[in-house]
């Protein structure tokens, strides 16, 4: 599964970067490809390219505030959650997302 996403917390300091690391580490352990953009106190870092977004199976928005450029993800499956939720049981959450996408792709609800 190819994942792209954005993390952004209220202060734009700790949670933004912790969640990025947790998502990328959990994805690697599961054999997924994952690229996460951060929108923190110092601005946008590691900005996703249009190609990365196009190739992604899912977009994860682990955000507590409004982000810049959310319209880039139109037409892609988007999973939204708080940064706090994204930090807990990250691997299990990613597996649940993959299961839901597979079910939807195979005609399930």
CSV table of N, CA and C in Angstrom, one decimal:
chain,number,residue,atom,x,y,z
A,1,UNK,N,0.9,-1.2,0.0
A,1,UNK,CA,0.0,0.0,0.0
A,1,UNK,C,0.9,1.2,0.0
A,2,UNK,N,0.5,2.2,-0.8
A,2,UNK,CA,1.3,3.5,-0.9
A,2,UNK,C,0.5,4.5,-0.1
A,3,UNK,N,1.1,5.1,0.9
A,3,UNK,CA,0.5,6.1,1.7
A,3,UNK,C,1.2,7.4,1.6
A,4,UNK,N,0.4,8.5,1.5
A,4,UNK,CA,0.9,9.9,1.6
A,4,UNK,C,0.1,10.5,2.7
A,5,UNK,N,0.6,11.6,3.3
A,5,UNK,CA,-0.2,12.2,4.3
A,5,UNK,C,0.4,13.5,4.7
A,6,UNK,N,-0.3,14.2,5.6
A,6,UNK,CA,0.1,15.5,6.2
A,6,UNK,C,-0.1,15.4,7.7
A,7,UNK,N,0.9,15.9,8.5
A,7,UNK,CA,0.7,16.0,9.9
A,7,UNK,C,0.8,17.5,10.3
A,8,UNK,N,-0.1,17.9,11.2
A,8,UNK,CA,-0.1,19.3,11.7
A,8,UNK,C,-0.8,19.3,13.0
A,9,UNK,N,-0.1,19.8,14.0
A,9,UNK,CA,-0.7,19.9,15.4
A,9,UNK,C,-0.9,21.4,15.7
A,10,UNK,N,-1.6,21.6,16.8
A,10,UNK,CA,-2.0,23.0,17.2
A,10,UNK,C,-0.7,23.9,17.3
A,11,UNK,N,0.3,23.4,18.0
A,11,UNK,CA,1.5,24.2,18.2
A,11,UNK,C,2.5,24.1,17.1
A,12,UNK,N,2.4,23.0,16.3
A,12,UNK,CA,3.2,22.9,15.2
A,12,UNK,C,4.7,22.5,15.5
A,13,UNK,N,4.8,21.9,16.7
A,13,UNK,CA,6.1,21.6,17.2
A,13,UNK,C,6.3,20.1,17.4
A,14,UNK,N,5.9,19.6,18.5
A,14,UNK,CA,6.2,18.2,18.8
A,14,UNK,C,5.4,17.2,18.1
A,15,UNK,N,4.0,17.2,18.3
A,15,UNK,CA,3.2,16.2,17.7
A,15,UNK,C,3.3,16.1,16.2
A,16,UNK,N,3.4,17.2,15.5
A,16,UNK,CA,3.6,17.1,14.0
A,16,UNK,C,4.7,16.2,13.6
A,17,UNK,N,5.8,16.3,14.3
A,17,UNK,CA,7.0,15.5,13.9
A,17,UNK,C,7.0,14.1,14.5
A,18,UNK,N,6.4,13.9,15.7
A,18,UNK,CA,6.3,12.6,16.3
A,18,UNK,C,5.4,11.7,15.4
A,19,UNK,N,4.3,12.3,15.0
A,19,UNK,CA,3.3,11.5,14.2
A,19,UNK,C,3.9,11.1,12.9
A,20,UNK,N,4.6,12.0,12.3
A,20,UNK,CA,5.3,11.7,11.0
A,20,UNK,C,6.2,10.5,11.2
A,21,UNK,N,7.0,10.5,12.2
A,21,UNK,CA,7.9,9.4,12.5
A,21,UNK,C,7.2,8.1,12.7
A,22,UNK,N,6.1,8.2,13.6
A,22,UNK,CA,5.4,7.0,13.9
A,22,UNK,C,4.7,6.4,12.7
A,23,UNK,N,4.1,7.2,11.8
A,23,UNK,CA,3.5,6.7,10.6
A,23,UNK,C,4.5,6.1,9.7
A,24,UNK,N,5.6,6.7,9.5
A,24,UNK,CA,6.6,6.2,8.6
A,24,UNK,C,7.2,4.9,9.1
A,25,UNK,N,7.5,4.8,10.4
A,25,UNK,CA,8.1,3.6,11.0
A,25,UNK,C,7.1,2.4,10.9
A,26,UNK,N,5.8,2.7,11.3
A,26,UNK,CA,4.8,1.6,11.2
A,26,UNK,C,4.6,1.1,9.8
A,27,UNK,N,4.6,2.0,8.8
A,27,UNK,CA,4.4,1.7,7.4
A,27,UNK,C,5.6,0.8,7.0
A,28,UNK,N,6.8,1.2,7.3
A,28,UNK,CA,8.0,0.4,6.9
A,28,UNK,C,7.9,-1.0,7.5
A,29,UNK,N,7.5,-1.2,8.7
A,29,UNK,CA,7.4,-2.5,9.4
A,29,UNK,C,6.4,-3.4,8.6
A,30,UNK,N,5.3,-2.7,8.1
A,30,UNK,CA,4.3,-3.5,7.4
A,30,UNK,C,4.6,-3.7,5.9
A,31,UNK,N,5.7,-3.1,5.4
A,31,UNK,CA,6.0,-3.2,4.0
A,31,UNK,C,5.3,-2.2,3.1
A,32,UNK,N,4.8,-1.2,3.7
A,32,UNK,CA,4.1,-0.1,2.9
A,32,UNK,C,5.1,1.0,2.5
A,33,UNK,N,4.8,1.7,1.5
A,33,UNK,CA,5.5,2.9,1.1
A,33,UNK,C,4.8,4.1,1.8
A,34,UNK,N,5.5,5.0,2.4
A,34,UNK,CA,4.9,6.1,3.1
A,34,UNK,C,5.7,7.4,3.0
A,35,UNK,N,5.0,8.4,2.6
A,35,UNK,CA,5.7,9.8,2.6
A,35,UNK,C,4.7,10.7,3.3
A,36,UNK,N,5.3,11.4,4.3
A,36,UNK,CA,4.5,12.3,5.1
A,36,UNK,C,5.1,13.7,5.0
A,37,UNK,N,4.2,14.7,4.7
A,37,UNK,CA,4.5,16.1,4.7
A,37,UNK,C,4.2,16.7,6.1
A,38,UNK,N,5.0,17.6,6.6
A,38,UNK,CA,4.7,18.2,7.8
A,38,UNK,C,4.4,19.7,7.6
A,39,UNK,N,3.4,20.2,8.3
A,39,UNK,CA,3.0,21.6,8.3
A,39,UNK,C,3.1,22.0,9.7
A,40,UNK,N,4.3,22.4,10.1
A,40,UNK,CA,4.6,22.8,11.5
A,40,UNK,C,4.9,24.3,11.7
A,41,UNK,N,5.4,24.6,12.8
A,41,UNK,CA,5.7,26.0,13.1
A,41,UNK,C,6.7,26.7,12.2
A,42,UNK,N,7.5,25.9,11.5
A,42,UNK,CA,8.4,26.5,10.5
A,42,UNK,C,8.0,26.4,9.1
A,43,UNK,N,6.7,26.0,8.9
A,43,UNK,CA,6.1,26.0,7.6
A,43,UNK,C,6.0,24.5,7.0
A,44,UNK,N,5.9,24.4,5.7
A,44,UNK,CA,5.7,23.1,5.1
A,44,UNK,C,7.1,22.5,4.8
A,45,UNK,N,7.3,21.3,5.3
A,45,UNK,CA,8.5,20.6,5.0
A,45,UNK,C,8.2,19.2,4.3
A,46,UNK,N,9.1,18.8,3.5
A,46,UNK,CA,9.0,17.5,2.7
A,46,UNK,C,7.6,17.5,2.0
A,47,UNK,N,7.4,18.6,1.3
A,47,UNK,CA,6.1,18.7,0.5
A,47,UNK,C,5.9,17.6,-0.5
A,48,UNK,N,4.7,17.1,-0.5
A,48,UNK,CA,4.4,16.0,-1.4
A,48,UNK,C,4.3,16.5,-2.8
A,49,UNK,N,4.8,15.7,-3.7
A,49,UNK,CA,4.7,16.0,-5.1
A,49,UNK,C,3.4,15.6,-5.7
A,50,UNK,N,2.9,16.2,-6.8
A,50,UNK,CA,1.7,15.7,-7.5
A,50,UNK,C,1.8,14.2,-7.9
A,51,UNK,N,3.0,13.8,-8.3
A,51,UNK,CA,3.2,12.4,-8.6
A,51,UNK,C,3.0,11.4,-7.5
A,52,UNK,N,3.5,11.8,-6.3
A,52,UNK,CA,3.4,11.0,-5.1
A,52,UNK,C,1.9,10.9,-4.7
A,53,UNK,N,1.2,12.0,-4.8
A,53,UNK,CA,-0.2,12.0,-4.5
A,53,UNK,C,-1.0,11.1,-5.4
A,54,UNK,N,-0.7,11.3,-6.7
A,54,UNK,CA,-1.4,10.5,-7.8
A,54,UNK,C,-1.2,9.0,-7.6
A,55,UNK,N,0.0,8.6,-7.2
A,55,UNK,CA,0.3,7.2,-7.0
A,55,UNK,C,-0.2,6.5,-5.7
A,56,UNK,N,-0.6,7.4,-4.8
A,56,UNK,CA,-1.0,6.9,-3.4
A,56,UNK,C,-2.3,6.2,-3.5
A,57,UNK,N,-2.4,5.1,-2.6
A,57,UNK,CA,-3.6,4.4,-2.4
A,57,UNK,C,-4.5,5.1,-1.4
A,58,UNK,N,-3.9,5.9,-0.5
A,58,UNK,CA,-4.7,6.5,0.5
A,58,UNK,C,-3.9,7.8,1.0
A,59,UNK,N,-4.6,8.7,1.5
A,59,UNK,CA,-4.1,9.9,2.1
A,59,UNK,C,-4.5,9.9,3.6
A,60,UNK,N,-3.5,10.1,4.4
A,60,UNK,CA,-3.8,10.2,5.9
A,60,UNK,C,-3.5,11.6,6.3
A,61,UNK,N,-4.6,12.3,6.8
A,61,UNK,CA,-4.4,13.6,7.4
A,61,UNK,C,-4.5,13.5,8.9
A,62,UNK,N,-3.4,13.5,9.5
A,62,UNK,CA,-3.3,13.5,11.0
A,62,UNK,C,-3.1,14.9,11.4
A,63,UNK,N,-4.2,15.6,11.6
A,63,UNK,CA,-4.2,17.1,11.8
A,63,UNK,C,-5.1,17.5,12.9
A,64,UNK,N,-4.7,18.6,13.6
A,64,UNK,CA,-5.5,19.3,14.6
A,64,UNK,C,-5.9,20.7,14.2
A,65,UNK,N,-5.4,21.1,13.1
A,65,UNK,CA,-5.6,22.5,12.6
A,65,UNK,C,-5.8,22.4,11.0
A,66,UNK,N,-6.3,23.5,10.5
A,66,UNK,CA,-6.5,23.6,9.0
A,66,UNK,C,-5.1,23.5,8.4
A,67,UNK,N,-5.1,22.8,7.3
A,67,UNK,CA,-3.8,22.7,6.6
A,67,UNK,C,-3.9,23.4,5.2
A,68,UNK,N,-2.7,23.7,4.7
A,68,UNK,CA,-2.6,24.3,3.4
A,68,UNK,C,-2.6,23.3,2.3
A,69,UNK,N,-3.3,23.5,1.2
A,69,UNK,CA,-3.3,22.6,0.1
A,69,UNK,C,-4.1,21.3,0.2
A,70,UNK,N,-5.1,21.3,1.0
A,70,UNK,CA,-5.9,20.1,1.2
A,70,UNK,C,-6.6,19.7,-0.1
A,71,UNK,N,-6.9,20.6,-1.0
A,71,UNK,CA,-7.6,20.4,-2.2
A,71,UNK,C,-6.8,19.5,-3.2
A,72,UNK,N,-5.5,19.3,-2.9
A,72,UNK,CA,-4.6,18.5,-3.7
A,72,UNK,C,-5.1,17.0,-3.7
A,73,UNK,N,-5.8,16.6,-2.6
A,73,UNK,CA,-6.1,15.3,-2.4
A,73,UNK,C,-7.5,14.9,-2.9
A,74,UNK,N,-8.2,15.8,-3.6
A,74,UNK,CA,-9.5,15.5,-4.2
A,74,UNK,C,-9.5,14.3,-5.0
A,75,UNK,N,-10.4,13.4,-4.8
A,75,UNK,CA,-10.5,12.2,-5.6
A,75,UNK,C,-9.8,11.0,-5.0
A,76,UNK,N,-9.0,11.2,-4.0
A,76,UNK,CA,-8.3,10.2,-3.3
A,76,UNK,C,-9.0,9.8,-2.1
A,77,UNK,N,-8.9,8.5,-1.7
A,77,UNK,CA,-9.4,8.1,-0.3
A,77,UNK,C,-8.6,8.9,0.7
A,78,UNK,N,-9.3,9.6,1.6
A,78,UNK,CA,-8.7,10.4,2.7
A,78,UNK,C,-9.2,9.9,4.0
A,79,UNK,N,-8.2,9.6,4.9
A,79,UNK,CA,-8.6,9.2,6.3
A,79,UNK,C,-8.1,10.4,7.2
A,80,UNK,N,-9.0,10.9,7.9
A,80,UNK,CA,-8.7,12.1,8.8
A,80,UNK,C,-8.7,11.6,10.3
A,81,UNK,N,-7.8,12.1,11.0
A,81,UNK,CA,-7.7,11.8,12.5
A,81,UNK,C,-6.9,12.9,13.2
A,82,UNK,N,-7.1,12.9,14.5
A,82,UNK,CA,-6.2,13.9,15.3
A,82,UNK,C,-4.8,13.3,15.3
A,83,UNK,N,-3.9,14.2,15.7
A,83,UNK,CA,-2.5,13.7,15.8
A,83,UNK,C,-2.4,12.7,17.0
A,84,UNK,N,-3.2,13.0,18.0
A,84,UNK,CA,-3.2,12.1,19.2
A,84,UNK,C,-3.6,10.7,18.8
A,85,UNK,N,-4.7,10.6,18.0
A,85,UNK,CA,-5.2,9.2,17.6
A,85,UNK,C,-4.1,8.6,16.7
A,86,UNK,N,-3.5,9.3,15.8
A,86,UNK,CA,-2.5,8.7,14.9
A,86,UNK,C,-1.3,8.2,15.7
A,87,UNK,N,-1.0,8.7,16.9
A,87,UNK,CA,0.1,8.2,17.7
A,87,UNK,C,-0.1,6.9,18.4
A,88,UNK,N,-1.4,6.6,18.5
A,88,UNK,CA,-1.7,5.4,19.3
A,88,UNK,C,-2.0,4.2,18.3
A,89,UNK,N,-1.4,3.1,18.6
A,89,UNK,CA,-1.6,1.8,17.8
A,89,UNK,C,-1.5,2.1,16.3
A,90,UNK,N,-0.4,2.8,15.9
A,90,UNK,CA,-0.3,3.3,14.5
A,90,UNK,C,-0.3,2.1,13.5
A,91,UNK,N,0.4,1.0,13.9
A,91,UNK,CA,0.5,-0.1,13.0
A,91,UNK,C,-0.9,-0.8,12.7
A,92,UNK,N,-1.6,-0.9,13.8
A,92,UNK,CA,-3.0,-1.5,13.7
A,92,UNK,C,-3.9,-0.6,12.9
A,93,UNK,N,-3.7,0.7,13.1
A,93,UNK,CA,-4.6,1.6,12.4
A,93,UNK,C,-4.3,1.5,10.9
A,94,UNK,N,-3.0,1.4,10.5
A,94,UNK,CA,-2.7,1.3,9.1
A,94,UNK,C,-3.2,0.0,8.5
A,95,UNK,N,-3.2,-1.1,9.3
A,95,UNK,CA,-3.7,-2.3,8.8
A,95,UNK,C,-5.2,-2.2,8.6
A,96,UNK,N,-5.9,-1.5,9.5
A,96,UNK,CA,-7.3,-1.3,9.4
A,96,UNK,C,-7.7,-0.5,8.1
A,97,UNK,N,-6.9,0.5,7.8
A,97,UNK,CA,-7.1,1.3,6.6
A,97,UNK,C,-6.9,0.4,5.4
A,98,UNK,N,-5.9,-0.4,5.4
A,98,UNK,CA,-5.7,-1.3,4.2
A,98,UNK,C,-6.9,-2.3,4.0
A,99,UNK,N,-7.3,-2.9,5.1
A,99,UNK,CA,-8.5,-3.8,5.1
A,99,UNK,C,-9.7,-3.1,4.5
A,100,UNK,N,-10.0,-1.9,5.0
A,100,UNK,CA,-11.1,-1.1,4.5
A,100,UNK,C,-11.0,-0.8,3.0
A,101,UNK,N,-9.8,-0.4,2.6
A,101,UNK,CA,-9.6,-0.1,1.2
A,101,UNK,C,-9.8,-1.4,0.3
A,102,UNK,N,-9.3,-2.5,0.8
A,102,UNK,CA,-9.4,-3.8,0.1
A,102,UNK,C,-10.9,-4.2,0.0
A,103,UNK,N,-11.6,-4.0,1.1
A,103,UNK,CA,-13.0,-4.4,1.1
A,103,UNK,C,-13.8,-3.5,0.1
A,104,UNK,N,-13.5,-2.2,0.1
A,104,UNK,CA,-14.2,-1.3,-0.8
A,104,UNK,C,-13.8,-1.6,-2.3
A,105,UNK,N,-12.6,-1.9,-2.5
A,105,UNK,CA,-12.1,-2.2,-3.9
A,105,UNK,C,-12.8,-3.5,-4.4
A,106,UNK,N,-13.1,-4.4,-3.5
A,106,UNK,CA,-13.7,-5.7,-3.8
A,106,UNK,C,-15.2,-5.7,-3.8
A,107,UNK,N,-15.8,-4.5,-3.7
A,107,UNK,CA,-17.2,-4.3,-3.8
A,107,UNK,C,-18.0,-4.3,-2.4
A,108,UNK,N,-17.2,-4.3,-1.3
A,108,UNK,CA,-17.8,-4.3,0.0
A,108,UNK,C,-18.1,-2.9,0.4
A,109,UNK,N,-18.9,-2.7,1.5
A,109,UNK,CA,-19.2,-1.3,2.0
A,109,UNK,C,-18.2,-0.9,3.0
